[in-house]
PDB file of C-alpha atoms in Angstrom:
ATOM      1  CA  MET A 238     106.784  86.503 113.572  1.00 79.00           C
ATOM      2  CA  ALA A 239     104.785  88.578 111.091  1.00 80.00           C
ATOM      3  CA  HIS A 240     105.013  91.681 113.279  1.00 85.00           C
ATOM      4  CA  LEU A 241     108.708  91.007 113.840  1.00 90.00           C
ATOM      5  CA  SER A 242     109.323  90.760 110.089  1.00 87.00           C
ATOM      6  CA  MET A 243     107.477  94.040 109.438  1.00 86.00           C
ATOM      7  CA  ALA A 244     109.385  95.755 112.235  1.00 89.00           C
ATOM      8  CA  GLY A 245     112.614  94.487 110.686  1.00 91.00           C
ATOM      9  CA  ALA A 246     111.664  95.752 107.227  1.00 89.00           C
ATOM     10  CA  THR A 247     110.673  99.147 108.629  1.00 87.00           C
ATOM     11  CA  LEU A 248     113.959  99.467 110.488  1.00 92.00           C
ATOM     12  CA  LEU A 249     115.956  98.467 107.387  1.00 93.00           C
ATOM     13  CA  PHE A 250     114.156 101.040 105.231  1.00 88.00           C
ATOM     14  CA  GLY A 251     114.376 103.744 107.887  1.00 90.00           C
ATOM     15  CA  LEU A 252     118.138 103.376 108.325  1.00 93.00           C
ATOM     16  CA  ASN A 253     118.641 103.238 104.553  1.00 93.00           C
ATOM     17  CA  TYR A 254     117.938 106.964 104.178  1.00 92.00           C
ATOM     18  CA  TRP A 255     121.001 107.792 106.268  1.00 93.00           C
ATOM     19  CA  VAL A 256     123.204 105.000 104.895  1.00 94.00           C
ATOM     20  CA  ALA A 257     122.533 106.014 101.288  1.00 93.00           C
ATOM     21  CA  LYS A 258     122.876 109.723 102.078  1.00 92.00           C
ATOM     22  CA  GLY A 259     126.278 109.078 103.659  1.00 91.00           C
ATOM     23  CA  MET A 260     127.619 107.471 100.484  1.00 93.00           C
ATOM     24  CA  MET A 261     126.756 110.365  98.159  1.00 91.00           C
ATOM     25  CA  PRO A 262     128.653 112.034  96.586  1.00 84.00           C
ATOM     26  CA  ASP A 263     131.980 111.288  98.304  1.00 86.00           C
ATOM     27  CA  HIS A 264     131.993 107.552  97.561  1.00 89.00           C
ATOM     28  CA  LEU A 265     129.374 106.924  94.878  1.00 94.00           C
ATOM     29  CA  MET A 266     127.100 109.015  92.684  1.00 94.00           C
ATOM     30  CA  PRO A 267     123.330 108.387  92.752  1.00 95.00           C
ATOM     31  CA  LEU A 268     123.113 106.520  89.430  1.00 96.00           C
ATOM     32  CA  GLN A 269     126.088 104.369  90.372  1.00 96.00           C
ATOM     33  CA  ILE A 270     124.311 103.240  93.544  1.00 95.00           C
ATOM     34  CA  VAL A 271     121.115 102.573  91.588  1.00 95.00           C
ATOM     35  CA  PHE A 272     122.935 100.451  88.994  1.00 96.00           C
ATOM     36  CA  LEU A 273     124.751  98.367  91.614  1.00 95.00           C
ATOM     37  CA  ARG A 274     121.624  98.020  93.746  1.00 92.00           C
ATOM     38  CA  VAL A 275     119.373  96.812  90.938  1.00 93.00           C
ATOM     39  CA  PHE A 276     122.023  94.468  89.518  1.00 95.00           C
ATOM     40  CA  GLY A 277     122.796  93.043  92.953  1.00 93.00           C
ATOM     41  CA  ALA A 278     119.115  92.542  93.756  1.00 90.00           C
ATOM     42  CA  LEU A 279     118.546  90.851  90.396  1.00 93.00           C
ATOM     43  CA  VAL A 280     121.329  88.345  91.083  1.00 94.00           C
ATOM     44  CA  LEU A 281     120.025  87.624  94.594  1.00 92.00           C
ATOM     45  CA  ILE A 282     116.456  87.129  93.345  1.00 89.00           C
ATOM     46  CA  TRP A 283     117.577  84.687  90.646  1.00 89.00           C
ATOM     47  CA  MET A 284     119.628  82.786  93.238  1.00 89.00           C
ATOM     48  CA  LEU A 285     116.688  82.654  95.656  1.00 86.00           C
ATOM     49  CA  GLU A 286     114.351  81.397  92.953  1.00 84.00           C
ATOM     50  CA  TRP A 287     116.873  78.755  91.871  1.00 85.00           C
ATOM     51  CA  ILE A 288     117.510  77.547  95.431  1.00 86.00           C
ATOM     52  CA  THR A 289     113.855  77.362  96.512  1.00 82.00           C
ATOM     53  CA  GLY A 290     112.429  76.207  93.185  1.00 77.00           C
ATOM     54  CA  LYS A 291     109.020  77.485  94.303  1.00 70.00           C
ATOM     55  CA  SER A 292     108.192  79.258  91.035  1.00 67.00           C
ATOM     56  CA  LYS A 293     109.732  76.663  88.732  1.00 69.00           C
ATOM     57  CA  GLY A 294     107.896  76.274  85.435  1.00 72.00           C
ATOM     58  CA  GLN A 295     105.604  79.298  85.850  1.00 80.00           C
ATOM     59  CA  ARG A 296     105.587  81.383  82.690  1.00 86.00           C
ATOM     60  CA  ILE A 297     104.423  84.922  82.067  1.00 91.00           C
ATOM     61  CA  GLU A 298     101.740  85.447  79.444  1.00 92.00           C
ATOM     62  CA  LYS A 299     102.915  87.550  76.508  1.00 90.00           C
ATOM     63  CA  LYS A 300     100.443  90.368  77.170  1.00 92.00           C
ATOM     64  CA  ASP A 301     101.629  90.640  80.765  1.00 95.00           C
ATOM     65  CA  HIS A 302     105.224  91.291  79.721  1.00 96.00           C
ATOM     66  CA  TYR A 303     104.199  94.765  78.524  1.00 95.00           C
ATOM     67  CA  ARG A 304     102.674  95.518  81.918  1.00 95.00           C
ATOM     68  CA  LEU A 305     105.777  94.179  83.667  1.00 95.00           C
ATOM     69  CA  ALA A 306     108.063  96.329  81.513  1.00 96.00           C
ATOM     70  CA  PHE A 307     106.059  99.468  82.332  1.00 96.00           C
ATOM     71  CA  ALA A 308     105.992  98.468  85.996  1.00 92.00           C
ATOM     72  CA  ALA A 309     109.782  98.096  85.899  1.00 95.00           C
ATOM     73  CA  LEU A 310     110.158 101.529  84.289  1.00 97.00           C
ATOM     74  CA  THR A 311     108.128 103.244  87.007  1.00 95.00           C
ATOM     75  CA  GLY A 312     108.894 101.034  90.001  1.00 90.00           C
ATOM     76  CA  ILE A 313     112.590 100.334  89.432  1.00 92.00           C
ATOM     77  CA  THR A 314     114.310 102.532  86.843  1.00 96.00           C
ATOM     78  CA  LEU A 315     112.675 105.935  87.365  1.00 96.00           C
ATOM     79  CA  ASN A 316     111.748 105.315  90.993  1.00 93.00           C
ATOM     80  CA  GLN A 317     115.285 104.462  92.076  1.00 93.00           C
ATOM     81  CA  ALA A 318     117.006 107.094  89.930  1.00 96.00           C
ATOM     82  CA  LEU A 319     114.743 109.853  91.253  1.00 97.00           C
ATOM     83  CA  PHE A 320     115.007 108.645  94.861  1.00 95.00           C
ATOM     84  CA  PHE A 321     118.793 108.554  95.095  1.00 95.00           C
ATOM     85  CA  THR A 322     119.291 111.718  93.035  1.00 95.00           C
ATOM     86  CA  GLY A 323     116.762 113.593  95.174  1.00 94.00           C
ATOM     87  CA  LEU A 324     118.151 112.217  98.436  1.00 94.00           C
ATOM     88  CA  SER A 325     121.646 113.351  97.455  1.00 92.00           C
ATOM     89  CA  ILE A 326     120.554 117.012  97.461  1.00 90.00           C
ATOM     90  CA  THR A 327     117.944 117.096 100.224  1.00 88.00           C
ATOM     91  CA  THR A 328     117.650 115.765 103.770  1.00 86.00           C
ATOM     92  CA  PRO A 329     116.735 112.179 104.742  1.00 89.00           C
ATOM     93  CA  ILE A 330     113.941 113.492 106.977  1.00 84.00           C
ATOM     94  CA  ASP A 331     112.303 115.480 104.158  1.00 85.00           C
ATOM     95  CA  THR A 332     112.651 112.436 101.900  1.00 89.00           C
ATOM     96  CA  ALA A 333     111.004 110.072 104.384  1.00 86.00           C
ATOM     97  CA  ILE A 334     108.129 112.463 105.101  1.00 84.00           C
ATOM     98  CA  ILE A 335     107.389 112.975 101.400  1.00 87.00           C
ATOM     99  CA  ASN A 336     107.599 109.225 100.736  1.00 86.00           C
ATOM    100  CA  SER A 337     104.919 108.686 103.388  1.00 81.00           C
ATOM    101  CA  THR A 338     102.372 110.408 101.095  1.00 82.00           C
ATOM    102  CA  ASN A 339     102.387 107.325  98.855  1.00 80.00           C
ATOM    103  CA  PRO A 340      98.947 106.025  99.999  1.00 76.00           C
ATOM    104  CA  MET A 341      97.349 109.374  99.172  1.00 79.00           C
ATOM    105  CA  ILE A 342      98.884 109.460  95.694  1.00 83.00           C
ATOM    106  CA  VAL A 343      97.707 105.891  95.060  1.00 79.00           C
ATOM    107  CA  LEU A 344      94.215 106.936  96.124  1.00 78.00           C
ATOM    108  CA  LEU A 345      94.240 109.976  93.835  1.00 81.00           C
ATOM    109  CA  LEU A 346      95.447 107.926  90.848  1.00 83.00           C
ATOM    110  CA  SER A 347      92.832 105.255  91.584  1.00 79.00           C
ATOM    111  CA  VAL A 348      90.082 107.877  91.574  1.00 79.00           C
ATOM    112  CA  ILE A 349      91.302 109.412  88.301  1.00 81.00           C
ATOM    113  CA  PHE A 350      92.202 106.307  86.295  1.00 78.00           C
ATOM    114  CA  LEU A 351      90.310 103.447  87.963  1.00 73.00           C
ATOM    115  CA  HIS A 352      87.187 105.529  88.732  1.00 76.00           C
ATOM    116  CA  GLN A 353      87.318 104.492  92.385  1.00 74.00           C
ATOM    117  CA  PRO A 354      84.673 106.407  94.377  1.00 78.00           C
ATOM    118  CA  ALA A 355      86.041 108.961  96.823  1.00 72.00           C
ATOM    119  CA  LYS A 356      84.207 110.385  99.812  1.00 78.00           C
ATOM    120  CA  LYS A 357      84.739 113.810 101.315  1.00 82.00           C
ATOM    121  CA  LEU A 358      87.079 112.578 104.061  1.00 82.00           C
ATOM    122  CA  LYS A 359      89.343 110.972 101.474  1.00 79.00           C
ATOM    123  CA  ILE A 360      89.475 114.160  99.433  1.00 82.00           C
ATOM    124  CA  LEU A 361      90.185 116.216 102.558  1.00 87.00           C
ATOM    125  CA  GLY A 362      92.942 113.791 103.547  1.00 83.00           C
ATOM    126  CA  VAL A 363      94.589 114.062 100.136  1.00 81.00           C
ATOM    127  CA  LEU A 364      94.416 117.869 100.225  1.00 86.00           C
ATOM    128  CA  LEU A 365      95.984 117.998 103.694  1.00 88.00           C
ATOM    129  CA  GLY A 366      98.726 115.607 102.644  1.00 82.00           C
ATOM    130  CA  PHE A 367      99.595 117.564  99.539  1.00 82.00           C
ATOM    131  CA  SER A 368      99.551 120.799 101.547  1.00 87.00           C
ATOM    132  CA  GLY A 369     102.172 119.342 103.868  1.00 84.00           C
ATOM    133  CA  THR A 370     104.235 118.166 100.916  1.00 80.00           C
ATOM    134  CA  LEU A 371     104.045 121.621  99.327  1.00 81.00           C
ATOM    135  CA  ILE A 372     105.338 123.180 102.552  1.00 81.00           C
ATOM    136  CA  LEU A 373     108.316 120.812 102.510  1.00 73.00           C
ATOM    137  CA  ILE A 374     109.086 121.606  98.870  1.00 70.00           C
ATOM    138  CA  LEU A 375     108.879 125.387  99.232  1.00 72.00           C
ATOM    139  CA  ALA A 376     110.851 125.411 102.486  1.00 66.00           C
ATOM    140  CA  GLY A 377     113.379 122.858 101.276  1.00 54.00           C
ATOM    141  CA  GLY A 378     115.900 125.526 100.398  1.00 50.00           C
ATOM    142  CA  GLU A 379     116.403 126.222 104.101  1.00 53.00           C
ATOM    143  CA  SER A 380     119.029 123.463 104.349  1.00 49.00           C
ATOM    144  CA  TYR A 381     120.731 124.445 101.091  1.00 45.00           C
ATOM    145  CA  PRO A 382     120.276 128.227 100.782  1.00 44.00           C
ATOM    146  CA  LEU A 383     123.125 128.782  98.306  1.00 38.00           C
ATOM    147  CA  HIS A 384     122.010 126.384  95.599  1.00 44.00           C
ATOM    148  CA  MET A 385     118.332 125.785  96.447  1.00 51.00           C
ATOM    149  CA  GLY A 386     119.234 122.095  96.252  1.00 60.00           C
ATOM    150  CA  GLY A 387     116.686 121.203  98.905  1.00 74.00           C
ATOM    151  CA  ILE A 388     113.781 122.417  96.761  1.00 83.00           C
ATOM    152  CA  LYS A 389     115.002 120.539  93.689  1.00 88.00           C
ATOM    153  CA  GLY A 390     115.678 117.440  95.776  1.00 90.00           C
ATOM    154  CA  ASN A 391     112.217 117.496  97.334  1.00 88.00           C
ATOM    155  CA  ILE A 392     110.603 117.850  93.900  1.00 92.00           C
ATOM    156  CA  LEU A 393     112.558 114.807  92.697  1.00 95.00           C
ATOM    157  CA  ILE A 394     111.372 112.862  95.758  1.00 94.00           C
ATOM    158  CA  VAL A 395     107.760 113.816  94.957  1.00 92.00           C
ATOM    159  CA  LEU A 396     108.278 112.437  91.434  1.00 96.00           C
ATOM    160  CA  ASN A 397     109.900 109.349  92.951  1.00 95.00           C
ATOM    161  CA  THR A 398     106.835 108.794  95.146  1.00 91.00           C
ATOM    162  CA  LEU A 399     104.542 109.350  92.149  1.00 93.00           C
ATOM    163  CA  CYS A 400     106.411 106.713  90.124  1.00 93.00           C
ATOM    164  CA  TRP A 401     106.156 104.228  92.987  1.00 88.00           C
ATOM    165  CA  SER A 402     102.421 104.891  93.302  1.00 86.00           C
ATOM    166  CA  ILE A 403     101.925 104.270  89.579  1.00 90.00           C
ATOM    167  CA  TYR A 404     103.920 101.064  89.929  1.00 89.00           C
ATOM    168  CA  LEU A 405     101.653  99.789  92.714  1.00 84.00           C
ATOM    169  CA  ILE A 406      98.563 100.315  90.560  1.00 85.00           C
ATOM    170  CA  ILE A 407     100.163  98.698  87.499  1.00 88.00           C
ATOM    171  CA  ILE A 408     101.447  95.617  89.305  1.00 85.00           C
ATOM    172  CA  LYS A 409      98.340  94.984  91.445  1.00 80.00           C
ATOM    173  CA  PRO A 410      96.452  92.831  88.852  1.00 84.00           C
ATOM    174  CA  LEU A 411      99.463  90.523  88.517  1.00 87.00           C
ATOM    175  CA  THR A 412     100.077  89.868  92.214  1.00 79.00           C
ATOM    176  CA  GLY A 413      97.337  87.252  92.439  1.00 79.00           C
ATOM    177  CA  LYS A 414      98.258  85.691  89.118  1.00 86.00           C
ATOM    178  CA  TYR A 415     101.970  84.916  89.494  1.00 86.00           C
ATOM    179  CA  HIS A 416     104.339  83.836  92.251  1.00 83.00           C
ATOM    180  CA  PRO A 417     106.094  86.815  93.919  1.00 83.00           C
ATOM    181  CA  TYR A 418     109.523  85.464  92.951  1.00 83.00           C
ATOM    182  CA  VAL A 419     108.502  85.367  89.281  1.00 87.00           C
ATOM    183  CA  LEU A 420     107.230  88.935  89.395  1.00 87.00           C
ATOM    184  CA  MET A 421     110.335  90.201  91.183  1.00 87.00           C
ATOM    185  CA  ARG A 422     112.616  88.418  88.731  1.00 90.00           C
ATOM    186  CA  TRP A 423     111.040  89.958  85.633  1.00 93.00           C
ATOM    187  CA  ILE A 424     110.517  93.397  87.156  1.00 92.00           C
ATOM    188  CA  PHE A 425     114.146  93.683  88.219  1.00 92.00           C
ATOM    189  CA  LEU A 426     115.340  92.242  84.891  1.00 96.00           C
ATOM    190  CA  TYR A 427     113.363  94.777  82.855  1.00 97.00           C
ATOM    191  CA  GLY A 428     114.310  97.521  85.288  1.00 96.00           C
ATOM    192  CA  PHE A 429     117.993  96.688  84.928  1.00 96.00           C
ATOM    193  CA  ILE A 430     117.771  96.641  81.115  1.00 97.00           C
ATOM    194  CA  LEU A 431     116.030 100.035  81.079  1.00 96.00           C
ATOM    195  CA  LEU A 432     118.625 101.377  83.509  1.00 96.00           C
ATOM    196  CA  ILE A 433     121.612 100.502  81.307  1.00 95.00           C
ATOM    197  CA  PRO A 434     121.296 103.478  78.882  1.00 94.00           C
ATOM    198  CA  ILE A 435     121.234 106.076  81.679  1.00 92.00           C
ATOM    199  CA  ALA A 436     123.539 104.562  84.291  1.00 92.00           C
ATOM    200  CA  ALA A 437     125.931 102.059  82.715  1.00 90.00           C
ATOM    201  CA  THR A 438     128.550 104.636  81.703  1.00 91.00           C
ATOM    202  CA  SER A 439     128.706 106.044  85.234  1.00 91.00           C
ATOM    203  CA  VAL A 440     129.702 102.634  86.616  1.00 91.00           C
ATOM    204  CA  THR A 441     132.945 102.640  84.617  1.00 89.00           C
ATOM    205  CA  SER A 442     134.209 105.545  86.717  1.00 91.00           C
ATOM    206  CA  ILE A 443     133.777 103.722  90.043  1.00 92.00           C
ATOM    207  CA  HIS A 444     137.088 103.114  91.811  1.00 89.00           C
ATOM    208  CA  PHE A 445     136.362  99.988  93.814  1.00 90.00           C
ATOM    209  CA  ASP A 446     139.969  99.832  94.999  1.00 90.00           C
ATOM    210  CA  SER A 447     139.408 103.041  96.974  1.00 88.00           C
ATOM    211  CA  PHE A 448     136.454 101.625  98.916  1.00 91.00           C
ATOM    212  CA  THR A 449     136.881 101.388 102.673  1.00 92.00           C
ATOM    213  CA  LEU A 450     135.246  98.714 104.826  1.00 94.00           C
ATOM    214  CA  THR A 451     132.568 101.254 105.720  1.00 92.00           C
ATOM    215  CA  THR A 452     131.844 101.919 102.043  1.00 93.00           C
ATOM    216  CA  TRP A 453     131.567  98.211 101.260  1.00 95.00           C
ATOM    217  CA  GLY A 454     129.392  97.693 104.324  1.00 95.00           C
ATOM    218  CA  SER A 455     127.048 100.507 103.298  1.00 95.00           C
ATOM    219  CA  LEU A 456     126.775  99.181  99.736  1.00 94.00           C
ATOM    220  CA  ILE A 457     126.073  95.639 100.937  1.00 95.00           C
ATOM    221  CA  TYR A 458     123.469  97.016 103.332  1.00 95.00           C
ATOM    222  CA  ILE A 459     121.695  98.872 100.503  1.00 93.00           C
ATOM    223  CA  ILE A 460     121.701  95.829  98.194  1.00 92.00           C
ATOM    224  CA  VAL A 461     121.100  92.974 100.636  1.00 92.00           C
ATOM    225  CA  GLY A 462     119.298  94.778 103.460  1.00 91.00           C
ATOM    226  CA  THR A 463     116.901  97.223 101.850  1.00 88.00           C
ATOM    227  CA  THR A 464     116.502  95.576  98.443  1.00 81.00           C
ATOM    228  CA  PHE A 465     116.524  91.869  99.281  1.00 82.00           C
ATOM    229  CA  LEU A 466     115.768  91.156 102.946  1.00 86.00           C
ATOM    230  CA  ALA A 467     113.290  94.008 103.415  1.00 84.00           C
ATOM    231  CA  TYR A 468     111.204  92.875 100.433  1.00 76.00           C
ATOM    232  CA  LEU A 469     111.189  89.299 101.755  1.00 78.00           C
ATOM    233  CA  PHE A 470     110.116  90.533 105.197  1.00 84.00           C
ATOM    234  CA  ILE A 471     107.290  92.583 103.675  1.00 78.00           C
ATOM    235  CA  THR A 472     106.117  89.633 101.561  1.00 69.00           C
ATOM    236  CA  PHE A 473     105.995  87.470 104.691  1.00 74.00           C
ATOM    237  CA  GLY A 474     104.192  90.179 106.654  1.00 75.00           C
ATOM    238  CA  LEU A 475     101.586  90.749 103.928  1.00 66.00           C
ATOM    239  CA  SER A 476     100.722  87.045 103.936  1.00 66.00           C
ATOM    240  CA  ARG A 477      99.719  87.175 107.613  1.00 75.00           C
ATOM    241  CA  LEU A 478      98.713  90.758 108.432  1.00 73.00           C
ATOM    242  CA  THR A 479      95.993  93.081 107.163  1.00 61.00           C
ATOM    243  CA  PRO A 480      96.983  95.924 104.795  1.00 57.00           C
ATOM    244  CA  SER A 481      96.131  98.505 107.470  1.00 53.00           C
ATOM    245  CA  VAL A 482      98.595  96.937 109.913  1.00 62.00           C
ATOM    246  CA  VAL A 483     101.298  96.790 107.240  1.00 66.00           C
ATOM    247  CA  ALA A 484     100.605 100.443 106.391  1.00 62.00           C
ATOM    248  CA  PHE A 485     101.074 101.367 110.050  1.00 65.00           C
ATOM    249  CA  TYR A 486     104.635 100.065 109.932  1.00 76.00           C
ATOM    250  CA  THR A 487     105.266 102.024 106.723  1.00 71.00           C
ATOM    251  CA  TYR A 488     104.276 105.251 108.446  1.00 73.00           C
ATOM    252  CA  LEU A 489     106.846 104.606 111.163  1.00 78.00           C
ATOM    253  CA  GLN A 490     109.718 105.094 108.700  1.00 81.00           C
ATOM    254  CA  PRO A 491     109.809 108.915 109.021  1.00 82.00           C
ATOM    255  CA  VAL A 492     109.849 108.490 112.803  1.00 81.00           C
ATOM    256  CA  ILE A 493     112.885 106.192 112.598  1.00 85.00           C
ATOM    257  CA  VAL A 494     114.635 108.571 110.205  1.00 85.00           C
ATOM    258  CA  ALA A 495     113.967 111.528 112.506  1.00 82.00           C
ATOM    259  CA  VAL A 496     115.112 109.717 115.667  1.00 83.00           C
ATOM    260  CA  VAL A 497     118.335 108.523 114.016  1.00 86.00           C
ATOM    261  CA  GLY A 498     118.923 112.006 112.596  1.00 83.00           C
ATOM    262  CA  ILE A 499     118.528 113.717 115.950  1.00 79.00           C
ATOM    263  CA  LEU A 500     120.443 111.210 118.093  1.00 82.00           C
ATOM    264  CA  ILE A 501     123.302 110.303 115.739  1.00 84.00           C
ATOM    265  CA  PHE A 502     123.599 113.001 113.083  1.00 77.00           C
ATOM    266  CA  SER A 503     122.433 116.041 115.104  1.00 72.00           C
ATOM    267  CA  GLU A 504     119.806 116.809 112.479  1.00 71.00           C
ATOM    268  CA  GLY A 505     117.588 119.729 113.395  1.00 68.00           C
ATOM    269  CA  ILE A 506     113.783 119.546 113.306  1.00 70.00           C
ATOM    270  CA  SER A 507     112.449 122.922 112.221  1.00 76.00           C
ATOM    271  CA  MET A 508     108.910 124.191 112.711  1.00 82.00           C
ATOM    272  CA  TYR A 509     108.029 123.849 109.016  1.00 78.00           C
ATOM    273  CA  LYS A 510     108.889 120.132 109.163  1.00 76.00           C
ATOM    274  CA  ILE A 511     106.691 119.675 112.225  1.00 84.00           C
ATOM    275  CA  VAL A 512     103.747 121.457 110.563  1.00 86.00           C
ATOM    276  CA  ALA A 513     104.244 119.568 107.292  1.00 83.00           C
ATOM    277  CA  THR A 514     104.451 116.234 109.109  1.00 82.00           C
ATOM    278  CA  LEU A 515     101.262 116.930 111.082  1.00 88.00           C
ATOM    279  CA  LEU A 516      99.392 117.826 107.878  1.00 88.00           C
ATOM    280  CA  ILE A 517     100.645 114.736 106.048  1.00 82.00           C
ATOM    281  CA  PHE A 518      99.926 112.292 108.864  1.00 84.00           C
ATOM    282  CA  THR A 519      96.494 113.812 109.474  1.00 88.00           C
ATOM    283  CA  GLY A 520      95.809 113.320 105.780  1.00 84.00           C
ATOM    284  CA  ILE A 521      96.991 109.710 105.953  1.00 77.00           C
ATOM    285  CA  TYR A 522      94.742 109.082 108.959  1.00 81.00           C
ATOM    286  CA  LEU A 523      91.683 110.493 107.184  1.00 82.00           C
ATOM    287  CA  VAL A 524      92.360 108.490 104.023  1.00 75.00           C
ATOM    288  CA  ASN A 525      92.805 105.236 105.945  1.00 69.00           C
ATOM    289  CA  LYS A 526      89.890 105.917 108.307  1.00 71.00           C
ATOM    290  CA  ASN A 527      87.564 106.495 105.414  1.00 50.00           C
ATOM    291  CA  THR A 528      88.938 103.536 103.499  1.00 53.00           C
ATOM    292  CA  SER A 529      88.179 101.199 106.375  1.00 48.00           C
ATOM    293  CA  ASN A 530      84.588 102.412 106.419  1.00 46.00           C
ATOM    294  CA  THR A 531      83.925 101.819 102.726  1.00 44.00           C
TER     295      THR A 531
END
């Protein structure tokens, strides 16, 4: 069941790149999707916590609220805004490949700020991964030659991945201290509050009466599928599988995105994407191989 839940989460995340891309900008703008997604997830999390009652009575220490607020800023507000804005002007395949560099960024931040020791293989892996990412960024204009949107979009996705990596480091000390439902509730609440100043006004221009069944289905998929169910699946998988196995499923996301793009959307796979992907995945392998030996 644990492997099945991780496979389900990976599939949900992999398809999300194309579902979200298809909604922008004809149906919804990036910040509109982010606002609806975070609000919808917040409501679902509160409902889940109320129904299960598993985290009833658990309170957050005052000093931890500051950490949660910063985690929400990086992991929800900035992370989501950068992801959807970047995805709207670049390709889903580029986005998925860049997102896969997350473990290397976490490693680099851990070395810099947490003084985690790094061996030569780790450093080499990080350098290879960033080389692949740089190729994607510089060649990103190939898909959008008139406006260079691909380059800008890929840069935003790099920043999105950086924010998510910072979030993982910030939230790590709290994961063994509080119930996951409690953490999710406060993170999404703070994230939603911080999102209001930059996205609330855009929601007023949404014309819900013009939504088709496909539009509603895509929006529900983004909120329920990739924000609610996928996180539950991952939580279940983490409780029964090793981090290395969970990471393996994460690295399958670009593969799913590429397969869907080729078979359904006739997306082309250029040589620069192949080279960049090989560099990034070689880097990931070296980082994980060395991590398992330390």
